[in-house]
């Protein structure tokens, strides 16, 4: 996401109107968001993918772990089949 925003900014298609560092929800969001991302990576890459890779090989492990990753995100607020599919493909 940061790379896309950087490219858009460099192309002149994105600009920041203002920054408000005084918001009270920013720090908890960043902390909990980072913690969630780390836990997801440990579960899906460090555990599930490695076990499946040793048992079934690389490609089946990639496909199944990506489908599980996308499936977990279908429970997110406003998630759709297509958004979860996109997350699975990206994963």
CSV table of N, CA, C and O in Angstrom, one decimal:
chain,number,residue,atom,x,y,z
A,1,UNK,N,0.8,-1.2,0.0
A,1,UNK,CA,0.0,0.0,0.0
A,1,UNK,C,0.9,1.2,0.0
A,1,UNK,O,0.6,2.2,-0.7
A,2,UNK,N,1.9,1.2,0.8
A,2,UNK,CA,2.8,2.4,0.8
A,2,UNK,C,3.5,2.6,-0.5
A,2,UNK,O,3.7,3.8,-0.9
A,3,UNK,N,3.8,1.5,-1.2
A,3,UNK,CA,4.5,1.7,-2.5
A,3,UNK,C,3.5,2.3,-3.5
A,3,UNK,O,3.9,3.2,-4.3
A,4,UNK,N,2.3,1.9,-3.5
A,4,UNK,CA,1.3,2.4,-4.4
A,4,UNK,C,1.0,3.9,-4.1
A,4,UNK,O,1.0,4.7,-5.0
A,5,UNK,N,0.9,4.3,-2.8
A,5,UNK,CA,0.7,5.7,-2.5
A,5,UNK,C,1.9,6.5,-2.9
A,5,UNK,O,1.8,7.6,-3.4
A,6,UNK,N,3.1,6.0,-2.7
A,6,UNK,CA,4.3,6.7,-3.1
A,6,UNK,C,4.4,6.9,-4.6
A,6,UNK,O,4.7,8.0,-5.0
A,7,UNK,N,4.0,5.9,-5.4
A,7,UNK,CA,4.0,6.1,-6.8
A,7,UNK,C,2.9,7.1,-7.2
A,7,UNK,O,3.2,8.0,-8.1
A,8,UNK,N,1.7,7.0,-6.6
A,8,UNK,CA,0.7,8.0,-6.9
A,8,UNK,C,1.1,9.4,-6.6
A,8,UNK,O,0.9,10.4,-7.3
A,9,UNK,N,1.8,9.6,-5.4
A,9,UNK,CA,2.3,10.9,-5.0
A,9,UNK,C,3.3,11.4,-5.9
A,9,UNK,O,3.3,12.6,-6.3
A,10,UNK,N,4.3,10.5,-6.3
A,10,UNK,CA,5.3,11.0,-7.3
A,10,UNK,C,4.7,11.4,-8.6
A,10,UNK,O,5.2,12.3,-9.3
A,11,UNK,N,3.6,10.7,-9.0
A,11,UNK,CA,3.0,11.1,-10.3
A,11,UNK,C,2.1,12.3,-10.2
A,11,UNK,O,1.5,12.8,-11.2
A,12,UNK,N,1.9,12.8,-9.0
A,12,UNK,CA,1.1,14.0,-8.8
A,12,UNK,C,-0.4,13.7,-8.6
A,12,UNK,O,-1.2,14.6,-8.6
A,13,UNK,N,-0.8,12.4,-8.5
A,13,UNK,CA,-2.2,12.0,-8.4
A,13,UNK,C,-2.6,11.9,-6.9
A,13,UNK,O,-3.8,11.6,-6.7
A,14,UNK,N,-1.7,12.1,-6.0
A,14,UNK,CA,-2.1,12.0,-4.6
A,14,UNK,C,-1.4,13.1,-3.8
A,14,UNK,O,-0.2,13.4,-4.0
A,15,UNK,N,-2.1,13.7,-2.9
A,15,UNK,CA,-1.5,14.7,-2.0
A,15,UNK,C,-2.1,14.6,-0.6
A,15,UNK,O,-3.3,14.1,-0.4
A,16,UNK,N,-1.4,15.0,0.4
A,16,UNK,CA,-1.8,15.0,1.8
A,16,UNK,C,-2.3,16.4,2.1
A,16,UNK,O,-1.6,17.4,2.0
A,17,UNK,N,-3.6,16.5,2.5
A,17,UNK,CA,-4.2,17.8,2.7
A,17,UNK,C,-3.7,18.4,4.1
A,17,UNK,O,-3.4,19.5,4.2
A,18,UNK,N,-3.6,17.4,5.1
A,18,UNK,CA,-3.2,17.9,6.4
A,18,UNK,C,-2.8,16.7,7.3
A,18,UNK,O,-3.3,15.5,6.9
A,19,UNK,N,-2.1,16.9,8.3
A,19,UNK,CA,-1.8,15.8,9.3
A,19,UNK,C,-2.2,16.3,10.6
A,19,UNK,O,-2.0,17.4,11.0
A,20,UNK,N,-2.8,15.4,11.4
A,20,UNK,CA,-3.2,15.6,12.8
A,20,UNK,C,-2.7,14.6,13.6
A,20,UNK,O,-3.3,13.5,13.8
A,21,UNK,N,-1.5,14.8,14.2
A,21,UNK,CA,-0.9,13.8,15.1
A,21,UNK,C,-1.5,13.7,16.5
A,21,UNK,O,-1.1,12.9,17.3
A,22,UNK,N,-2.4,14.6,16.7
A,22,UNK,CA,-3.0,14.7,18.1
A,22,UNK,C,-4.2,13.7,18.2
A,22,UNK,O,-4.8,13.7,19.3
A,23,UNK,N,-4.5,13.0,17.2
A,23,UNK,CA,-5.7,12.1,17.4
A,23,UNK,C,-5.4,11.0,18.4
A,23,UNK,O,-4.2,10.5,18.4
A,24,UNK,N,-6.4,10.6,19.2
A,24,UNK,CA,-6.1,9.7,20.3
A,24,UNK,C,-6.2,8.2,19.8
A,24,UNK,O,-5.7,7.3,20.5
A,25,UNK,N,-6.8,7.9,18.7
A,25,UNK,CA,-6.9,6.5,18.2
A,25,UNK,C,-5.8,6.0,17.3
A,25,UNK,O,-5.7,4.8,17.1
A,26,UNK,N,-4.9,6.9,16.9
A,26,UNK,CA,-3.8,6.5,16.0
A,26,UNK,C,-2.8,5.5,16.6
A,26,UNK,O,-2.5,4.5,16.0
A,27,UNK,N,-2.3,5.8,17.8
A,27,UNK,CA,-1.3,5.0,18.4
A,27,UNK,C,-1.9,3.6,18.7
A,27,UNK,O,-1.2,2.6,18.3
A,28,UNK,N,-3.1,3.4,19.3
A,28,UNK,CA,-3.6,2.1,19.5
A,28,UNK,C,-3.8,1.3,18.2
A,28,UNK,O,-3.6,0.1,18.1
A,29,UNK,N,-4.3,2.0,17.2
A,29,UNK,CA,-4.5,1.4,15.9
A,29,UNK,C,-3.2,0.9,15.3
A,29,UNK,O,-3.1,-0.3,14.9
A,30,UNK,N,-2.1,1.6,15.4
A,30,UNK,CA,-0.9,1.2,14.9
A,30,UNK,C,-0.3,0.1,15.7
A,30,UNK,O,0.2,-0.9,15.1
A,31,UNK,N,-0.4,0.1,17.0
A,31,UNK,CA,0.1,-0.9,17.8
A,31,UNK,C,-0.6,-2.2,17.6
A,31,UNK,O,0.0,-3.3,17.4
A,32,UNK,N,-1.9,-2.2,17.7
A,32,UNK,CA,-2.7,-3.4,17.6
A,32,UNK,C,-2.7,-3.9,16.1
A,32,UNK,O,-2.7,-5.1,15.9
A,33,UNK,N,-2.6,-3.0,15.2
A,33,UNK,CA,-2.5,-3.4,13.8
A,33,UNK,C,-1.2,-4.2,13.5
A,33,UNK,O,-1.2,-5.2,12.9
A,34,UNK,N,-0.2,-3.7,14.1
A,34,UNK,CA,1.2,-4.3,13.9
A,34,UNK,C,1.2,-5.6,14.6
A,34,UNK,O,1.7,-6.6,14.1
A,35,UNK,N,0.6,-5.7,15.8
A,35,UNK,CA,0.6,-6.9,16.6
A,35,UNK,C,-0.2,-8.0,15.8
A,35,UNK,O,0.2,-9.2,15.8
A,36,UNK,N,-1.4,-7.6,15.3
A,36,UNK,CA,-2.2,-8.5,14.5
A,36,UNK,C,-1.4,-9.1,13.3
A,36,UNK,O,-1.5,-10.3,13.0
A,37,UNK,N,-0.8,-8.2,12.6
A,37,UNK,CA,0.0,-8.6,11.4
A,37,UNK,C,1.1,-9.6,11.8
A,37,UNK,O,1.3,-10.6,11.1
A,38,UNK,N,1.8,-9.4,12.9
A,38,UNK,CA,2.9,-10.3,13.3
A,38,UNK,C,2.3,-11.6,13.7
A,38,UNK,O,2.8,-12.7,13.2
A,39,UNK,N,1.2,-11.6,14.4
A,39,UNK,CA,0.6,-12.9,14.8
A,39,UNK,C,0.1,-13.7,13.5
A,39,UNK,O,0.3,-14.9,13.4
A,40,UNK,N,-0.5,-13.0,12.6
A,40,UNK,CA,-1.0,-13.6,11.4
A,40,UNK,C,0.2,-14.2,10.6
A,40,UNK,O,0.1,-15.3,10.1
A,41,UNK,N,1.3,-13.5,10.5
A,41,UNK,CA,2.4,-14.0,9.8
A,41,UNK,C,3.0,-15.2,10.5
A,41,UNK,O,3.4,-16.2,9.8
A,42,UNK,N,3.0,-15.2,11.8
A,42,UNK,CA,3.6,-16.4,12.5
A,42,UNK,C,2.7,-17.6,12.3
A,42,UNK,O,3.2,-18.7,12.0
A,43,UNK,N,1.4,-17.4,12.4
A,43,UNK,CA,0.4,-18.5,12.2
A,43,UNK,C,0.4,-19.1,10.8
A,43,UNK,O,0.6,-20.3,10.5
A,44,UNK,N,0.3,-18.1,9.8
A,44,UNK,CA,0.1,-18.6,8.4
A,44,UNK,C,1.4,-18.9,7.7
A,44,UNK,O,1.5,-19.8,6.8
A,45,UNK,N,2.5,-18.2,8.0
A,45,UNK,CA,3.7,-18.4,7.3
A,45,UNK,C,4.7,-19.3,8.1
A,45,UNK,O,5.3,-20.2,7.6
A,46,UNK,N,4.7,-19.0,9.4
A,46,UNK,CA,5.7,-19.7,10.3
A,46,UNK,C,5.2,-21.1,10.7
A,46,UNK,O,6.0,-22.0,10.9
A,47,UNK,N,3.9,-21.3,10.7
A,47,UNK,CA,3.4,-22.6,11.2
A,47,UNK,C,2.7,-23.4,10.0
A,47,UNK,O,3.2,-24.4,9.6
A,48,UNK,N,1.6,-22.8,9.6
A,48,UNK,CA,0.8,-23.5,8.6
A,48,UNK,C,1.5,-23.8,7.3
A,48,UNK,O,1.6,-24.9,6.8
A,49,UNK,N,2.1,-22.8,6.7
A,49,UNK,CA,2.8,-22.9,5.5
A,49,UNK,C,4.0,-23.9,5.6
A,49,UNK,O,4.2,-24.8,4.8
A,50,UNK,N,4.8,-23.8,6.6
A,50,UNK,CA,5.9,-24.7,6.8
A,50,UNK,C,5.6,-26.2,7.0
A,50,UNK,O,6.2,-27.1,6.5
A,51,UNK,N,4.5,-26.4,7.8
A,51,UNK,CA,4.1,-27.8,8.0
A,51,UNK,C,3.6,-28.4,6.6
A,51,UNK,O,3.9,-29.5,6.3
A,52,UNK,N,2.8,-27.6,5.9
A,52,UNK,CA,2.2,-28.0,4.7
A,52,UNK,C,3.3,-28.2,3.6
A,52,UNK,O,3.3,-29.1,2.8
A,53,UNK,N,4.3,-27.3,3.6
A,53,UNK,CA,5.4,-27.4,2.7
A,53,UNK,C,6.2,-28.7,2.9
A,53,UNK,O,6.5,-29.4,1.9
A,54,UNK,N,6.4,-29.0,4.1
A,54,UNK,CA,7.2,-30.3,4.4
A,54,UNK,C,6.3,-31.5,4.0
A,54,UNK,O,6.9,-32.5,3.6
A,55,UNK,N,5.0,-31.4,4.1
A,55,UNK,CA,4.2,-32.6,3.9
A,55,UNK,C,3.8,-32.7,2.4
A,55,UNK,O,3.8,-33.8,1.8
A,56,UNK,N,3.4,-31.6,1.8
A,56,UNK,CA,2.8,-31.6,0.4
A,56,UNK,C,3.6,-30.9,-0.6
A,56,UNK,O,3.3,-31.1,-1.8
A,57,UNK,N,4.6,-30.1,-0.3
A,57,UNK,CA,5.4,-29.4,-1.2
A,57,UNK,C,5.0,-28.0,-1.3
A,57,UNK,O,4.1,-27.5,-0.7
A,58,UNK,N,5.8,-27.2,-2.1
A,58,UNK,CA,5.7,-25.8,-2.2
A,58,UNK,C,4.3,-25.3,-2.7
A,58,UNK,O,3.7,-24.5,-2.0
A,59,UNK,N,3.9,-25.7,-3.9
A,59,UNK,CA,2.7,-25.1,-4.5
A,59,UNK,C,1.5,-25.4,-3.7
A,59,UNK,O,0.6,-24.5,-3.5
A,60,UNK,N,1.2,-26.7,-3.3
A,60,UNK,CA,0.0,-26.9,-2.5
A,60,UNK,C,0.0,-26.1,-1.2
A,60,UNK,O,-1.0,-25.6,-0.8
A,61,UNK,N,1.2,-26.0,-0.6
A,61,UNK,CA,1.3,-25.2,0.6
A,61,UNK,C,1.0,-23.7,0.4
A,61,UNK,O,0.3,-23.1,1.2
A,62,UNK,N,1.5,-23.2,-0.7
A,62,UNK,CA,1.2,-21.8,-1.0
A,62,UNK,C,-0.3,-21.6,-1.3
A,62,UNK,O,-0.9,-20.6,-0.7
A,63,UNK,N,-0.9,-22.5,-2.0
A,63,UNK,CA,-2.4,-22.3,-2.4
A,63,UNK,C,-3.2,-22.5,-1.1
A,63,UNK,O,-4.1,-21.6,-0.9
A,64,UNK,N,-3.0,-23.5,-0.4
A,64,UNK,CA,-3.9,-23.8,0.8
A,64,UNK,C,-3.7,-22.7,1.9
A,64,UNK,O,-4.6,-22.2,2.5
A,65,UNK,N,-2.4,-22.3,2.2
A,65,UNK,CA,-2.2,-21.3,3.2
A,65,UNK,C,-2.8,-19.9,2.7
A,65,UNK,O,-3.4,-19.2,3.6
A,66,UNK,N,-2.7,-19.6,1.4
A,66,UNK,CA,-3.3,-18.4,0.9
A,66,UNK,C,-4.9,-18.4,1.0
A,66,UNK,O,-5.5,-17.4,1.4
A,67,UNK,N,-5.5,-19.6,0.7
A,67,UNK,CA,-6.9,-19.7,0.9
A,67,UNK,C,-7.4,-19.6,2.3
A,67,UNK,O,-8.4,-18.9,2.6
A,68,UNK,N,-6.6,-20.2,3.2
A,68,UNK,CA,-6.9,-20.0,4.7
A,68,UNK,C,-6.8,-18.6,5.1
A,68,UNK,O,-7.6,-18.0,5.8
A,69,UNK,N,-5.8,-17.9,4.6
A,69,UNK,CA,-5.5,-16.5,4.9
A,69,UNK,C,-6.7,-15.6,4.4
A,69,UNK,O,-7.2,-14.8,5.2
A,70,UNK,N,-7.1,-15.8,3.2
A,70,UNK,CA,-8.2,-15.1,2.7
A,70,UNK,C,-9.5,-15.4,3.4
A,70,UNK,O,-10.3,-14.6,3.7
A,71,UNK,N,-9.7,-16.7,3.7
A,71,UNK,CA,-10.9,-17.1,4.4
A,71,UNK,C,-11.0,-16.5,5.8
A,71,UNK,O,-12.1,-16.2,6.2
A,72,UNK,N,-9.9,-16.4,6.5
A,72,UNK,CA,-10.0,-15.7,7.8
A,72,UNK,C,-10.4,-14.3,7.7
A,72,UNK,O,-11.2,-13.8,8.5
A,73,UNK,N,-10.1,-13.6,6.6
A,73,UNK,CA,-10.4,-12.2,6.4
A,73,UNK,C,-11.8,-12.0,5.9
A,73,UNK,O,-12.3,-10.8,5.9
A,74,UNK,N,-12.6,-13.0,5.6
A,74,UNK,CA,-13.9,-12.8,5.1
A,74,UNK,C,-14.8,-12.4,6.3
A,74,UNK,O,-15.9,-11.8,6.1
A,75,UNK,N,-14.4,-12.6,7.5
A,75,UNK,CA,-15.1,-12.2,8.7
A,75,UNK,C,-15.0,-10.7,9.0
A,75,UNK,O,-15.6,-10.2,9.9
A,76,UNK,N,-14.1,-10.0,8.3
A,76,UNK,CA,-13.9,-8.6,8.6
A,76,UNK,C,-15.1,-7.8,8.2
A,76,UNK,O,-15.9,-8.2,7.3
A,77,UNK,N,-15.3,-6.7,8.9
A,77,UNK,CA,-16.4,-5.8,8.6
A,77,UNK,C,-16.3,-5.3,7.1
A,77,UNK,O,-15.2,-5.0,6.7
A,78,UNK,N,-17.4,-5.4,6.4
A,78,UNK,CA,-17.5,-5.0,5.0
A,78,UNK,C,-16.8,-5.9,4.1
A,78,UNK,O,-16.6,-5.5,2.9
A,79,UNK,N,-16.3,-7.0,4.5
A,79,UNK,CA,-15.6,-7.9,3.6
A,79,UNK,C,-16.6,-8.6,2.7
A,79,UNK,O,-17.7,-8.8,3.0
A,80,UNK,N,-16.1,-8.9,1.5
A,80,UNK,CA,-16.9,-9.6,0.5
A,80,UNK,C,-16.1,-10.8,0.0
A,80,UNK,O,-14.9,-11.0,0.4
A,81,UNK,N,-16.7,-11.7,-0.8
A,81,UNK,CA,-16.0,-12.8,-1.3
A,81,UNK,C,-14.8,-12.3,-2.1
A,81,UNK,O,-13.7,-12.8,-2.0
A,82,UNK,N,-15.0,-11.2,-2.9
A,82,UNK,CA,-14.0,-10.7,-3.8
A,82,UNK,C,-12.8,-10.1,-3.1
A,82,UNK,O,-11.7,-10.2,-3.4
A,83,UNK,N,-13.1,-9.4,-2.0
A,83,UNK,CA,-12.0,-8.8,-1.2
A,83,UNK,C,-11.2,-9.8,-0.5
A,83,UNK,O,-10.0,-9.7,-0.4
A,84,UNK,N,-11.9,-10.9,0.0
A,84,UNK,CA,-11.2,-12.0,0.6
A,84,UNK,C,-10.3,-12.8,-0.4
A,84,UNK,O,-9.2,-13.2,-0.1
A,85,UNK,N,-10.9,-12.9,-1.6
A,85,UNK,CA,-10.2,-13.6,-2.7
A,85,UNK,C,-8.9,-12.8,-3.0
A,85,UNK,O,-7.8,-13.3,-3.2
A,86,UNK,N,-9.1,-11.5,-3.1
A,86,UNK,CA,-7.9,-10.6,-3.4
A,86,UNK,C,-6.8,-10.7,-2.4
A,86,UNK,O,-5.6,-10.7,-2.7
A,87,UNK,N,-7.2,-10.8,-1.1
A,87,UNK,CA,-6.3,-10.9,0.0
A,87,UNK,C,-5.6,-12.3,-0.1
A,87,UNK,O,-4.4,-12.4,0.0
A,88,UNK,N,-6.3,-13.3,-0.5
A,88,UNK,CA,-5.7,-14.7,-0.7
A,88,UNK,C,-4.7,-14.6,-1.8
A,88,UNK,O,-3.6,-15.2,-1.7
A,89,UNK,N,-5.1,-14.0,-2.9
A,89,UNK,CA,-4.1,-14.0,-4.1
A,89,UNK,C,-2.9,-13.1,-3.7
A,89,UNK,O,-1.8,-13.5,-4.0
A,90,UNK,N,-3.1,-12.0,-3.0
A,90,UNK,CA,-2.0,-11.2,-2.6
A,90,UNK,C,-1.1,-11.9,-1.6
A,90,UNK,O,0.1,-11.7,-1.6
A,91,UNK,N,-1.7,-12.7,-0.8
A,91,UNK,CA,-0.9,-13.4,0.3
A,91,UNK,C,0.0,-14.4,-0.4
A,91,UNK,O,1.0,-14.8,0.1
